[in-house]
Amino acid sequence: RLSKAVLSVDLPKDNVIARSNWNRMPLTRQQVTYSARDAWATAAIVNELAARAPETFSSESLRSFLSEQPSIAHLNHLALRCKDARMELSCLRAKNAMYLEEERPQSITRRAARLKKTIRATAPNQPTIYDISPLGIIIEPTKDERQGKLLP
């Protein structure tokens, strides 16, 4: 949708390829084509946005913004910790479902509280939102958005 709004180029997404196994090497020809197309679109969008709003999207502005962000390795580490904590909490709940809240052993309650704290501390931050209306960009809502459906 962004490529259509900024570049007037419609790049439909193939969900089969998007949801395929990107960890298996070598990547398929379709996966390489898909990622190359996305990389081209991203570069072209950034180039166009930099022309429209250099104070926000120039190479230097983006470099400065990105230098203040956590590294990919750090974000990956947090994501793995969050996933592990969610899984452990799910198992803990399943194993102890027979207890009523007030009957649950303190050790289980404390462990669940620690896991919830870990999940909150490692959950992803909200993305940065830019007001694109001054740039004259209009992103058409999806069918689900038009019907008022909120997707997770």
PDB file of C-alpha atoms in Angstrom:
ATOM      1  CA  ARG A   1       0.000   0.000   0.000  1.00  0.00           C
ATOM      2  CA  LEU A   2       2.822   2.415   0.776  1.00  0.00           C
ATOM      3  CA  SER A   3       4.473   1.800  -2.592  1.00  0.00           C
ATOM      4  CA  LYS A   4       1.158   2.558  -4.312  1.00  0.00           C
ATOM      5  CA  ALA A   5       0.626   5.728  -2.271  1.00  0.00           C
ATOM      6  CA  VAL A   6       4.168   7.078  -2.660  1.00  0.00           C
ATOM      7  CA  LEU A   7       5.321   5.674  -5.997  1.00  0.00           C
ATOM      8  CA  SER A   8       2.019   4.905  -7.733  1.00  0.00           C
ATOM      9  CA  VAL A   9       3.281   1.332  -8.094  1.00  0.00           C
ATOM     10  CA  ASP A  10       1.094  -1.525  -6.918  1.00  0.00           C
ATOM     11  CA  LEU A  11       3.175  -4.387  -5.483  1.00  0.00           C
ATOM     12  CA  PRO A  12       0.742  -7.090  -4.409  1.00  0.00           C
ATOM     13  CA  LYS A  13       2.035  -9.462  -1.716  1.00  0.00           C
ATOM     14  CA  ASP A  14       1.980 -13.210  -2.304  1.00  0.00           C
ATOM     15  CA  ASN A  15       1.010 -14.560   1.134  1.00  0.00           C
ATOM     16  CA  VAL A  16       2.266 -18.038   0.284  1.00  0.00           C
ATOM     17  CA  ILE A  17       5.772 -16.671  -0.276  1.00  0.00           C
ATOM     18  CA  ALA A  18       5.535 -14.164   2.602  1.00  0.00           C
ATOM     19  CA  ARG A  19       4.684 -16.963   5.053  1.00  0.00           C
ATOM     20  CA  SER A  20       7.126 -19.505   3.642  1.00  0.00           C
ATOM     21  CA  ASN A  21      10.171 -20.767   5.567  1.00  0.00           C
ATOM     22  CA  TRP A  22      12.754 -17.984   5.303  1.00  0.00           C
ATOM     23  CA  ASN A  23      15.165 -19.837   7.615  1.00  0.00           C
ATOM     24  CA  ARG A  24      15.787 -22.651   5.129  1.00  0.00           C
ATOM     25  CA  MET A  25      18.807 -22.078   2.904  1.00  0.00           C
ATOM     26  CA  PRO A  26      19.162 -21.592   0.074  1.00  0.00           C
ATOM     27  CA  LEU A  27      16.153 -19.363  -0.420  1.00  0.00           C
ATOM     28  CA  THR A  28      13.870 -20.245  -3.309  1.00  0.00           C
ATOM     29  CA  ARG A  29      13.923 -18.153  -6.489  1.00  0.00           C
ATOM     30  CA  GLN A  30      10.481 -16.799  -5.505  1.00  0.00           C
ATOM     31  CA  GLN A  31      11.761 -15.729  -2.072  1.00  0.00           C
ATOM     32  CA  VAL A  32      14.795 -13.968  -3.578  1.00  0.00           C
ATOM     33  CA  THR A  33      12.570 -12.187  -6.115  1.00  0.00           C
ATOM     34  CA  TYR A  34      10.099 -11.211  -3.371  1.00  0.00           C
ATOM     35  CA  SER A  35      12.844  -9.789  -1.117  1.00  0.00           C
ATOM     36  CA  ALA A  36      14.609  -8.008  -4.000  1.00  0.00           C
ATOM     37  CA  ARG A  37      11.337  -6.369  -5.008  1.00  0.00           C
ATOM     38  CA  ASP A  38      10.744  -5.268  -1.401  1.00  0.00           C
ATOM     39  CA  ALA A  39      14.287  -3.891  -1.141  1.00  0.00           C
ATOM     40  CA  TRP A  40      13.841  -1.944  -4.391  1.00  0.00           C
ATOM     41  CA  ALA A  41      10.485  -0.577  -3.220  1.00  0.00           C
ATOM     42  CA  THR A  42      11.927   0.449   0.152  1.00  0.00           C
ATOM     43  CA  ALA A  43      14.840   2.294  -1.459  1.00  0.00           C
ATOM     44  CA  ALA A  44      12.548   4.016  -3.954  1.00  0.00           C
ATOM     45  CA  ILE A  45      10.081   5.031  -1.203  1.00  0.00           C
ATOM     46  CA  VAL A  46      12.853   6.448   1.014  1.00  0.00           C
ATOM     47  CA  ASN A  47      14.280   8.330  -1.979  1.00  0.00           C
ATOM     48  CA  GLU A  48      10.873   9.860  -2.754  1.00  0.00           C
ATOM     49  CA  LEU A  49      10.164  10.711   0.896  1.00  0.00           C
ATOM     50  CA  ALA A  50      13.594  12.337   1.207  1.00  0.00           C
ATOM     51  CA  ALA A  51      12.729  14.535  -1.769  1.00  0.00           C
ATOM     52  CA  ARG A  52       9.420  15.523  -0.158  1.00  0.00           C
ATOM     53  CA  ALA A  53      10.627  15.953   3.441  1.00  0.00           C
ATOM     54  CA  PRO A  54      14.442  15.980   3.696  1.00  0.00           C
ATOM     55  CA  GLU A  55      14.393  17.159   7.319  1.00  0.00           C
ATOM     56  CA  THR A  56      12.805  13.817   8.288  1.00  0.00           C
ATOM     57  CA  PHE A  57      13.818  11.330   5.589  1.00  0.00           C
ATOM     58  CA  SER A  58      17.237  12.383   4.303  1.00  0.00           C
ATOM     59  CA  SER A  59      20.075   9.875   4.661  1.00  0.00           C
ATOM     60  CA  GLU A  60      21.548  11.887   7.542  1.00  0.00           C
ATOM     61  CA  SER A  61      18.188  12.206   9.337  1.00  0.00           C
ATOM     62  CA  LEU A  62      17.509   8.479   9.014  1.00  0.00           C
ATOM     63  CA  ARG A  63      21.070   7.600  10.076  1.00  0.00           C
ATOM     64  CA  SER A  64      20.698   9.788  13.168  1.00  0.00           C
ATOM     65  CA  PHE A  65      17.305   8.264  14.007  1.00  0.00           C
ATOM     66  CA  LEU A  66      18.547   4.701  13.531  1.00  0.00           C
ATOM     67  CA  SER A  67      21.693   5.287  15.599  1.00  0.00           C
ATOM     68  CA  GLU A  68      19.419   5.989  18.577  1.00  0.00           C
ATOM     69  CA  GLN A  69      17.532   2.698  18.148  1.00  0.00           C
ATOM     70  CA  PRO A  70      18.457  -0.661  19.715  1.00  0.00           C
ATOM     71  CA  SER A  71      20.461  -3.037  17.528  1.00  0.00           C
ATOM     72  CA  ILE A  72      18.795  -5.895  15.656  1.00  0.00           C
ATOM     73  CA  ALA A  73      20.790  -8.356  17.794  1.00  0.00           C
ATOM     74  CA  HIS A  74      19.408  -6.754  20.962  1.00  0.00           C
ATOM     75  CA  LEU A  75      15.837  -6.759  19.615  1.00  0.00           C
ATOM     76  CA  ASN A  76      16.221 -10.412  18.625  1.00  0.00           C
ATOM     77  CA  HIS A  77      17.508 -11.254  22.116  1.00  0.00           C
ATOM     78  CA  LEU A  78      14.489  -9.513  23.682  1.00  0.00           C
ATOM     79  CA  ALA A  79      12.092 -11.279  21.304  1.00  0.00           C
ATOM     80  CA  LEU A  80      13.527 -14.684  22.227  1.00  0.00           C
ATOM     81  CA  ARG A  81      13.325 -13.916  25.960  1.00  0.00           C
ATOM     82  CA  CYS A  82       9.733 -12.752  25.557  1.00  0.00           C
ATOM     83  CA  LYS A  83       8.803 -15.853  23.570  1.00  0.00           C
ATOM     84  CA  ASP A  84      10.428 -18.157  26.134  1.00  0.00           C
ATOM     85  CA  ALA A  85       8.662 -16.381  29.015  1.00  0.00           C
ATOM     86  CA  ARG A  86       5.289 -16.597  27.238  1.00  0.00           C
ATOM     87  CA  MET A  87       5.798 -20.297  26.600  1.00  0.00           C
ATOM     88  CA  GLU A  88       6.858 -20.991  30.181  1.00  0.00           C
ATOM     89  CA  LEU A  89       3.896 -18.996  31.543  1.00  0.00           C
ATOM     90  CA  SER A  90       1.525 -20.930  29.292  1.00  0.00           C
ATOM     91  CA  CYS A  91       2.936 -24.251  30.556  1.00  0.00           C
ATOM     92  CA  LEU A  92       2.804 -23.041  34.157  1.00  0.00           C
ATOM     93  CA  ARG A  93      -0.871 -22.093  33.758  1.00  0.00           C
ATOM     94  CA  ALA A  94      -1.712 -25.401  32.094  1.00  0.00           C
ATOM     95  CA  LYS A  95       0.018 -27.457  34.789  1.00  0.00           C
ATOM     96  CA  ASN A  96      -1.672 -25.534  37.578  1.00  0.00           C
ATOM     97  CA  ALA A  97      -5.136 -25.004  36.116  1.00  0.00           C
ATOM     98  CA  MET A  98      -6.678 -27.184  38.835  1.00  0.00           C
ATOM     99  CA  TYR A  99      -5.934 -24.582  41.529  1.00  0.00           C
ATOM    100  CA  LEU A 100      -8.308 -21.784  42.321  1.00  0.00           C
ATOM    101  CA  GLU A 101      -6.579 -18.391  42.540  1.00  0.00           C
ATOM    102  CA  GLU A 102      -6.593 -18.349  46.343  1.00  0.00           C
ATOM    103  CA  GLU A 103      -5.393 -21.995  46.601  1.00  0.00           C
ATOM    104  CA  ARG A 104      -2.442 -21.641  44.252  1.00  0.00           C
ATOM    105  CA  PRO A 105       0.920 -22.192  45.959  1.00  0.00           C
ATOM    106  CA  GLN A 106       2.881 -18.969  46.532  1.00  0.00           C
ATOM    107  CA  SER A 107       5.875 -20.272  44.585  1.00  0.00           C
ATOM    108  CA  ILE A 108       3.715 -20.655  41.464  1.00  0.00           C
ATOM    109  CA  THR A 109       2.150 -17.225  41.926  1.00  0.00           C
ATOM    110  CA  ARG A 110       5.598 -15.633  42.331  1.00  0.00           C
ATOM    111  CA  ARG A 111       6.959 -17.467  39.271  1.00  0.00           C
ATOM    112  CA  ALA A 112       3.969 -16.346  37.187  1.00  0.00           C
ATOM    113  CA  ALA A 113       4.469 -12.743  38.344  1.00  0.00           C
ATOM    114  CA  ARG A 114       8.179 -12.859  37.381  1.00  0.00           C
ATOM    115  CA  LEU A 115       7.303 -14.269  33.952  1.00  0.00           C
ATOM    116  CA  LYS A 116       4.680 -11.557  33.378  1.00  0.00           C
ATOM    117  CA  LYS A 117       7.252  -8.921  34.347  1.00  0.00           C
ATOM    118  CA  THR A 118       9.744 -10.412  31.877  1.00  0.00           C
ATOM    119  CA  ILE A 119       7.094 -10.390  29.137  1.00  0.00           C
ATOM    120  CA  ARG A 120       6.284  -6.716  29.790  1.00  0.00           C
ATOM    121  CA  ALA A 121       9.978  -5.772  29.888  1.00  0.00           C
ATOM    122  CA  THR A 122      10.840  -7.608  26.658  1.00  0.00           C
ATOM    123  CA  ALA A 123       7.706  -6.914  24.602  1.00  0.00           C
ATOM    124  CA  PRO A 124       8.365  -4.882  21.439  1.00  0.00           C
ATOM    125  CA  ASN A 125       8.022  -1.114  21.624  1.00  0.00           C
ATOM    126  CA  GLN A 126       5.356   0.594  19.591  1.00  0.00           C
ATOM    127  CA  PRO A 127       6.536   1.632  16.122  1.00  0.00           C
ATOM    128  CA  THR A 128       7.376   5.238  15.344  1.00  0.00           C
ATOM    129  CA  ILE A 129       4.405   6.920  13.693  1.00  0.00           C
ATOM    130  CA  TYR A 130       4.902   9.705  11.178  1.00  0.00           C
ATOM    131  CA  ASP A 131       2.165  12.104  10.148  1.00  0.00           C
ATOM    132  CA  ILE A 132       2.340  11.755   6.374  1.00  0.00           C
ATOM    133  CA  SER A 133      -0.578  14.040   5.581  1.00  0.00           C
ATOM    134  CA  PRO A 134       1.690  17.086   4.936  1.00  0.00           C
ATOM    135  CA  LEU A 135       3.497  14.999   2.298  1.00  0.00           C
ATOM    136  CA  GLY A 136       0.308  14.542   0.314  1.00  0.00           C
ATOM    137  CA  ILE A 137       0.374  10.770   0.727  1.00  0.00           C
ATOM    138  CA  ILE A 138      -2.940   8.987   0.978  1.00  0.00           C
ATOM    139  CA  ILE A 139      -2.924   5.308   1.875  1.00  0.00           C
ATOM    140  CA  GLU A 140      -6.154   3.655   0.930  1.00  0.00           C
ATOM    141  CA  PRO A 141      -7.670   1.525   3.710  1.00  0.00           C
ATOM    142  CA  THR A 142      -7.816  -2.232   3.215  1.00  0.00           C
ATOM    143  CA  LYS A 143     -11.121  -4.038   2.837  1.00  0.00           C
ATOM    144  CA  ASP A 144     -10.919  -5.150   6.491  1.00  0.00           C
ATOM    145  CA  GLU A 145     -10.192  -1.589   7.634  1.00  0.00           C
ATOM    146  CA  ARG A 146     -13.151  -0.274   5.619  1.00  0.00           C
ATOM    147  CA  GLN A 147     -15.377  -2.882   7.286  1.00  0.00           C
ATOM    148  CA  GLY A 148     -14.141  -1.840  10.729  1.00  0.00           C
ATOM    149  CA  LYS A 149     -12.307  -5.080  11.418  1.00  0.00           C
ATOM    150  CA  LEU A 150      -9.248  -4.663  13.599  1.00  0.00           C
ATOM    151  CA  LEU A 151      -6.498  -7.126  12.862  1.00  0.00           C
ATOM    152  CA  PRO A 152      -4.031  -8.242  15.554  1.00  0.00           C
TER     153      PRO A 152
END
